[in-house]
C-alpha atoms as a PDB file:
ATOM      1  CA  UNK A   1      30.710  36.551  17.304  1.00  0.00           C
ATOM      2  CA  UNK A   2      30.043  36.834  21.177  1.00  0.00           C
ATOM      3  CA  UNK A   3      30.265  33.242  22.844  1.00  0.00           C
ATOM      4  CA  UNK A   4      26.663  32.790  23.436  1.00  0.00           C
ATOM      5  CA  UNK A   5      25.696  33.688  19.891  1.00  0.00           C
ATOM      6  CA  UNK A   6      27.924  30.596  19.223  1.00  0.00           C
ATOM      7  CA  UNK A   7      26.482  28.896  21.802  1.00  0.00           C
ATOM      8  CA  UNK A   8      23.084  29.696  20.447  1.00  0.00           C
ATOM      9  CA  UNK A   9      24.245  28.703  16.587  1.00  0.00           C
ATOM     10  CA  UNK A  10      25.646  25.133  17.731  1.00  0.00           C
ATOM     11  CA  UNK A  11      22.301  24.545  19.397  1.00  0.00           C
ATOM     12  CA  UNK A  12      20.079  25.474  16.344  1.00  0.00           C
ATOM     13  CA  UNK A  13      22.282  22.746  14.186  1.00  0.00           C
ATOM     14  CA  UNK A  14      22.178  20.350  16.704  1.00  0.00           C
ATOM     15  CA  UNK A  15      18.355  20.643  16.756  1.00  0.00           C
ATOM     16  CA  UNK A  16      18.273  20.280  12.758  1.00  0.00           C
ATOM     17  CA  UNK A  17      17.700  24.391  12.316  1.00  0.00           C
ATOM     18  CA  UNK A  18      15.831  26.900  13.681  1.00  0.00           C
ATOM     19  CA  UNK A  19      12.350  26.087  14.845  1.00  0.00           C
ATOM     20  CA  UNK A  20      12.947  21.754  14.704  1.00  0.00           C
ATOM     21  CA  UNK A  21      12.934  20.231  17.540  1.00  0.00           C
ATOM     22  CA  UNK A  22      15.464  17.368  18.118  1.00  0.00           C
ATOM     23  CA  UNK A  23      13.944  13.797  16.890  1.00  0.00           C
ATOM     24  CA  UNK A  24      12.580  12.158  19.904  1.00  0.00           C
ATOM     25  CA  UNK A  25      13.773   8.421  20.599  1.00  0.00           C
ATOM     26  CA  UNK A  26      12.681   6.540  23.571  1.00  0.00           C
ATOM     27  CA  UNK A  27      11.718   3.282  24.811  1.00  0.00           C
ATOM     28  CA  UNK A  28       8.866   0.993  23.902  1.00  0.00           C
ATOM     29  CA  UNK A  29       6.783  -1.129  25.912  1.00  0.00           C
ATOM     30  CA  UNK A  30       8.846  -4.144  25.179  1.00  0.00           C
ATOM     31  CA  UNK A  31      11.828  -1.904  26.550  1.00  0.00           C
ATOM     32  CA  UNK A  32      13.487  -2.112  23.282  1.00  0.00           C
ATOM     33  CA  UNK A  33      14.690   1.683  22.199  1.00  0.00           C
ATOM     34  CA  UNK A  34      12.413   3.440  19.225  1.00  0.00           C
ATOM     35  CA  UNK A  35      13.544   4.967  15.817  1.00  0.00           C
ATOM     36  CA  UNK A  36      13.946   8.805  15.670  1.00  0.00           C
ATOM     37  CA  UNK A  37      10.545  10.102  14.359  1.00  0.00           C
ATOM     38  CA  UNK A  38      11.186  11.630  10.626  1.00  0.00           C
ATOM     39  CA  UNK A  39       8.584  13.258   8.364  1.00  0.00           C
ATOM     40  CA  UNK A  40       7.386  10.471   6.796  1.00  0.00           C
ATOM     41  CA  UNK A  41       7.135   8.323  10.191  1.00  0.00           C
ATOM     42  CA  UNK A  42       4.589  10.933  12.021  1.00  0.00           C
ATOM     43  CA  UNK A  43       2.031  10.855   8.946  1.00  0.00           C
ATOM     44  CA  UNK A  44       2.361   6.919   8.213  1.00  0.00           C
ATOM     45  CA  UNK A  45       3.209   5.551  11.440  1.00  0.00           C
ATOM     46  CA  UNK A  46       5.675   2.459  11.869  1.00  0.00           C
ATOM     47  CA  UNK A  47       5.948  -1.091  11.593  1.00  0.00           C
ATOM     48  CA  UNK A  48       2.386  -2.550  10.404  1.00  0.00           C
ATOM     49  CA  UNK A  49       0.139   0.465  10.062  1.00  0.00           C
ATOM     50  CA  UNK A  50       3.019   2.078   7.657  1.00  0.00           C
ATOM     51  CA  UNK A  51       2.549  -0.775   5.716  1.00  0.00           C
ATOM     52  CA  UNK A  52      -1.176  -0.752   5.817  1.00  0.00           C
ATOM     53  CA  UNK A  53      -0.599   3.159   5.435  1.00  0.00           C
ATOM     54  CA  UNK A  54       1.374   2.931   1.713  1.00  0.00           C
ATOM     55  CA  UNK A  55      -1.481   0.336   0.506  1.00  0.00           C
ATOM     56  CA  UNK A  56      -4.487   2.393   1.052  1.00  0.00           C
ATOM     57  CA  UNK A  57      -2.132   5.465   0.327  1.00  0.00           C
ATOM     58  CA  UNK A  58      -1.451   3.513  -3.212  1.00  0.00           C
ATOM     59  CA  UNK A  59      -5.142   2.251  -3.809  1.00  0.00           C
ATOM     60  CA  UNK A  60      -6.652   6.037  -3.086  1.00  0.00           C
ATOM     61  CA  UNK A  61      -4.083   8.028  -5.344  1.00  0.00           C
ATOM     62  CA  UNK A  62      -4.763   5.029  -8.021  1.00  0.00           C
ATOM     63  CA  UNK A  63      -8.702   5.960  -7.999  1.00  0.00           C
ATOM     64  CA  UNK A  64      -8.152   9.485  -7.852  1.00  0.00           C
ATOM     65  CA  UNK A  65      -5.809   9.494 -10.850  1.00  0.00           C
ATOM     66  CA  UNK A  66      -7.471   7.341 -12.724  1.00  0.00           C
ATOM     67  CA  UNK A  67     -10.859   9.163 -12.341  1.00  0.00           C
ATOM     68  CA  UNK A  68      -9.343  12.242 -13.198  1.00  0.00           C
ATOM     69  CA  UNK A  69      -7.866  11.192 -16.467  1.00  0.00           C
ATOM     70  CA  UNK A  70     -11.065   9.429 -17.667  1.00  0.00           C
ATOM     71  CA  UNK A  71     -13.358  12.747 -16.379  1.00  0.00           C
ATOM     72  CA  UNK A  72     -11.040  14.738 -18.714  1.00  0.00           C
ATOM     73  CA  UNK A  73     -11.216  12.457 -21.919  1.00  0.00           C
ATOM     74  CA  UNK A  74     -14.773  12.440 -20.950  1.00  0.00           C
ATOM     75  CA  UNK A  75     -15.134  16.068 -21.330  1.00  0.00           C
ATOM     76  CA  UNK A  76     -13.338  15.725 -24.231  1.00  0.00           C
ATOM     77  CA  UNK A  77     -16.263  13.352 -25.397  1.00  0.00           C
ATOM     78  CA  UNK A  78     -18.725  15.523 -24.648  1.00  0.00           C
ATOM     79  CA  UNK A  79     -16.888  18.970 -26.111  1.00  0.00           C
ATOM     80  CA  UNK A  80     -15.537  17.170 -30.126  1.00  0.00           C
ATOM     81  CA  UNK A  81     -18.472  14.203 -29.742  1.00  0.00           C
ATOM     82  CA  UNK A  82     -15.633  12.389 -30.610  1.00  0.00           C
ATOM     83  CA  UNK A  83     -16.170   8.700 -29.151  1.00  0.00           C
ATOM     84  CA  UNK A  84     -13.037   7.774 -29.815  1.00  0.00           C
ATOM     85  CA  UNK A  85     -11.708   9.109 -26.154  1.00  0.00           C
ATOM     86  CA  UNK A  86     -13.744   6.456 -24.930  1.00  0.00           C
ATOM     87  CA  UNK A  87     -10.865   4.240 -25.890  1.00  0.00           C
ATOM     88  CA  UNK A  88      -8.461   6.065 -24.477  1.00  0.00           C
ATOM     89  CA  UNK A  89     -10.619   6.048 -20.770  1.00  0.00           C
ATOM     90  CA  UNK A  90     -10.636   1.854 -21.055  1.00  0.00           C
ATOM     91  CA  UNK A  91      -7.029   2.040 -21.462  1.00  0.00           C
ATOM     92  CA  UNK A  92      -6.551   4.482 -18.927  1.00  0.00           C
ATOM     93  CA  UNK A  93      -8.413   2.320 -16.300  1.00  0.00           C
ATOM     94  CA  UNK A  94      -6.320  -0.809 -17.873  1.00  0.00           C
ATOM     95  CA  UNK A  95      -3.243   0.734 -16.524  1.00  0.00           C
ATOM     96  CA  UNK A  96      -4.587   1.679 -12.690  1.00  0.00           C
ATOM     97  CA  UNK A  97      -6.738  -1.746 -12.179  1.00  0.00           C
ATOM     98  CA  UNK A  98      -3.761  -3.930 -12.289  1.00  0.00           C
ATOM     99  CA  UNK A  99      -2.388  -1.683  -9.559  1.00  0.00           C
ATOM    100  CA  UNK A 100      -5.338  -1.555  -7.449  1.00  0.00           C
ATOM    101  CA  UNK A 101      -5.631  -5.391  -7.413  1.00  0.00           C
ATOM    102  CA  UNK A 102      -2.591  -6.221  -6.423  1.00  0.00           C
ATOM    103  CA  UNK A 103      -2.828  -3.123  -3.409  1.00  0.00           C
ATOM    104  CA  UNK A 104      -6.103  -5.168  -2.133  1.00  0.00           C
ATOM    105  CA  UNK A 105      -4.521  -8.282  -2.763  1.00  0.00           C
ATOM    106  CA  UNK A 106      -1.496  -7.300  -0.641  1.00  0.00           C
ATOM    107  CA  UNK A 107      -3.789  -5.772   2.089  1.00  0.00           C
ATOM    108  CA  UNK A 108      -6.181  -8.663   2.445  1.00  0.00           C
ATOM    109  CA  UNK A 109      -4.453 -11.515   1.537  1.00  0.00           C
ATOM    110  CA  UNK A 110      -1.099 -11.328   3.627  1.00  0.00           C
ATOM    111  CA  UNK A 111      -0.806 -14.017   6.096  1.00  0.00           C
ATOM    112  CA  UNK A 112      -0.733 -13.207   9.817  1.00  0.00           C
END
């Protein structure tokens, strides 16, 4: 291997593999140094809005799972007209509300 294909090789692992760039760290406005930026950092943010991030992350995947499940024991309703999936939608919705309330209570009712 010639020296600047070695060269070349320690740079692409330094940089965390081909086509990465490095993770950037800098100062903040208060002078104080920043974390390196990962994955989950640049979609969530930090500090406050990553929390505020995971709660309205938790409360949208809640509806849309929950919705989801009842539609299809709905169409199950509708296909057998069996109206004993109707049951099984009440429970389904018993499981997520708990979860949602306590997201909204987290992201309302948090003291500043």
């Amino acid at each position: 291997m010639s020296e600047q294909a070695e060269v070349h090789s320690a740079q692409t692992l330094a940089s965390g593999g081909i086509g990465r760039k490095p993770p950037k760290a800098g100062p903040t406005s208060s002078g104080r140094p920043t974390e390196a930026l990962g994955t989950l950092t640049e979609k969530m943010g930090t500090g406050e809005n990553a929390k505020n991030s995971i709660v309205w992350m938790t409360i949208t995947w809640s509806f849309s799972i929950a919705t989801a499940i009842s539609f299809l024991f709905f169409s199950l309703v509708v296909c057998y007209k069996d109206f004993s999936y109707l049951e099984s939608i009440k429970s389904v919705w018993s499981l997520f509300i708990p979860l949602i309330t306590l997201a909204l209570g987290y992201a309302f009712g948090k003291s500043k």
